[in-house]
Coordinates of C-alpha atoms in Angstrom, one line a residue:
M1 CA 135.6 5.2 79.6
K2 CA 136.1 6.6 75.9
P3 CA 139.1 9.1 75.8
T4 CA 138.1 12.7 74.7
S5 CA 140.1 15.5 73.3
S6 CA 140.6 16.6 77.0
D7 CA 142.6 13.4 77.4
L8 CA 145.4 14.4 74.8
P9 CA 148.6 15.7 76.2
S10 CA 148.6 19.6 76.3
D11 CA 152.7 19.7 75.8
R12 CA 152.6 18.3 72.2
A13 CA 150.7 18.4 69.1
A14 CA 148.1 15.3 68.4
V15 CA 149.7 12.5 66.6
G16 CA 148.1 13.4 63.2
Q17 CA 149.6 16.9 63.4
L18 CA 152.9 15.4 64.2
L19 CA 152.9 13.1 61.3
V20 CA 151.6 15.5 58.8
R21 CA 154.0 18.0 60.0
L22 CA 157.3 15.6 59.9
L23 CA 156.0 14.5 56.3
R24 CA 156.2 18.1 55.2
Q25 CA 159.7 18.6 56.7
F26 CA 161.0 15.6 55.3
R27 CA 159.4 16.3 51.7
A28 CA 161.1 19.7 51.9
E29 CA 164.6 18.5 53.1
M30 CA 164.3 15.7 50.0
F31 CA 163.8 18.2 47.5
E32 CA 166.5 20.9 48.9
P33 CA 169.4 19.6 47.0
A34 CA 167.0 18.4 43.9
A35 CA 167.8 21.2 41.3
T36 CA 171.7 21.4 42.1
S37 CA 171.7 17.2 41.7
G38 CA 170.2 17.4 38.5
Y39 CA 166.7 16.7 39.4
G40 CA 165.1 19.9 38.8
D41 CA 162.4 18.5 37.0
L42 CA 160.9 16.5 39.8
R43 CA 157.8 17.6 41.8
E44 CA 156.9 16.8 45.1
P45 CA 154.1 14.4 43.9
H46 CA 156.6 12.5 42.1
L47 CA 157.7 11.2 45.6
Q48 CA 154.3 9.2 45.6
I49 CA 155.7 7.1 42.8
F50 CA 159.2 6.8 43.4
G51 CA 158.4 5.8 47.1
N52 CA 156.4 2.9 45.7
I53 CA 158.0 1.6 42.7
Y54 CA 160.5 -0.7 43.8
G55 CA 161.7 -2.7 41.1
G56 CA 158.9 -2.4 39.1
A57 CA 154.9 -2.5 39.5
R58 CA 151.8 -2.6 37.4
L59 CA 149.8 0.5 37.5
T60 CA 147.0 -0.8 39.7
E61 CA 149.4 -2.1 42.3
L62 CA 151.4 1.2 42.2
A63 CA 148.3 3.0 42.6
A64 CA 147.5 1.1 45.7
R65 CA 150.9 1.0 47.2
A66 CA 150.9 5.0 46.6
Q67 CA 147.3 5.2 48.0
L68 CA 146.3 7.3 45.0
S69 CA 143.5 6.9 42.3
L70 CA 144.4 4.9 39.1
A71 CA 144.0 8.4 37.2
A72 CA 146.3 10.2 39.4
T73 CA 148.9 7.6 39.6
S74 CA 148.7 7.4 35.6
E75 CA 149.2 11.0 35.1
L76 CA 152.3 11.0 37.4
V77 CA 153.6 7.9 35.7
N78 CA 153.0 9.6 32.3
D79 CA 154.9 12.5 33.6
L80 CA 157.9 10.7 34.7
Q81 CA 157.9 8.5 31.6
R82 CA 158.0 11.8 29.4
L83 CA 160.8 13.0 31.7
G84 CA 162.9 9.9 31.2
Y85 CA 162.6 8.4 34.8
L86 CA 160.1 5.5 33.9
E87 CA 159.4 3.2 31.2
R88 CA 156.6 0.8 30.5
R89 CA 157.6 -2.8 29.6
P90 CA 155.6 -6.1 29.0
D91 CA 155.1 -8.0 32.3
P92 CA 156.7 -11.4 31.6
Q93 CA 154.1 -13.0 33.6
D94 CA 151.5 -11.4 31.4
G95 CA 152.3 -10.3 28.0
R96 CA 148.9 -8.1 28.1
A97 CA 150.0 -6.3 31.1
K98 CA 152.9 -3.4 31.6
L99 CA 155.4 -3.2 34.2
I100 CA 156.3 0.3 35.2
V101 CA 160.0 0.1 35.9
P102 CA 162.9 2.8 36.8
T103 CA 164.9 3.7 33.7
A104 CA 168.8 4.1 34.1
R105 CA 168.1 7.9 35.0
G106 CA 165.3 6.6 37.2
R107 CA 167.3 4.2 39.1
A108 CA 170.2 7.0 39.6
A109 CA 167.4 9.0 40.9
L110 CA 166.4 6.5 43.4
A111 CA 170.0 5.7 44.4
D112 CA 170.4 9.5 45.0
A113 CA 167.0 9.7 47.0
G114 CA 168.3 6.8 49.2
D115 CA 171.2 8.9 50.1
R116 CA 169.5 11.8 50.9
V117 CA 167.1 9.9 53.4
A118 CA 170.0 8.6 55.0
E119 CA 171.4 12.1 55.3
I120 CA 167.9 13.3 56.6
E121 CA 167.8 10.3 59.2
Q122 CA 171.3 11.1 60.3
H123 CA 170.5 14.7 60.7
W124 CA 167.3 14.1 62.7
G125 CA 169.1 11.6 64.8
E126 CA 171.8 14.3 65.8
L127 CA 168.8 16.6 66.5
I128 CA 167.2 14.5 69.1
G129 CA 170.0 11.7 69.7
R130 CA 170.4 8.6 67.7
E131 CA 169.2 6.3 70.4
R132 CA 165.9 8.2 70.6
F133 CA 165.7 8.6 67.0
D134 CA 166.0 4.8 66.6
Q135 CA 163.4 4.0 69.2
L136 CA 161.1 6.3 67.7
T137 CA 161.5 4.8 64.2
R138 CA 161.2 1.4 65.5
A139 CA 157.9 2.2 67.5
L140 CA 156.6 3.7 64.1
Q141 CA 157.6 0.7 62.2
D142 CA 155.7 -1.7 64.9
L143 CA 152.6 0.5 65.0
L144 CA 152.3 0.3 61.2
D145 CA 153.0 -3.4 61.1
A146 CA 150.4 -3.7 63.9
L147 CA 147.6 -1.5 62.2
E148 CA 148.2 -3.0 58.9
K149 CA 147.6 -6.8 60.4
G150 CA 144.5 -5.3 61.5

């Protein structure tokens, strides 16, 4: 029998609401120290780029990773380039293409963001217990892996 909305647990929000609200909370906590840490020029949408840039990427690859349109990705990359966080370099594999890579300032921001993520994970783990938090994040990773495999 096909499940219906009446089958959803009444003692918690639906999974979509949980994920959206946790993402909002996460982003708010990521930006809490931004201005005092020297990153007052960054905006929340920039997280879509920083969270997917890794060591460098072509614009089309970055857009796909960030799940943004090419136009939106280009606009955010241009903004981050203007602010000194990213630069475009020739792709060594294809001289006609450009790789978008973090500058020294961008690498520092990414390192600081990684530290902030660790602080948030520690805090959230303290709120619900380290073991429960670890189980939660492992289950989410397993679910994502299974969904991406199809």
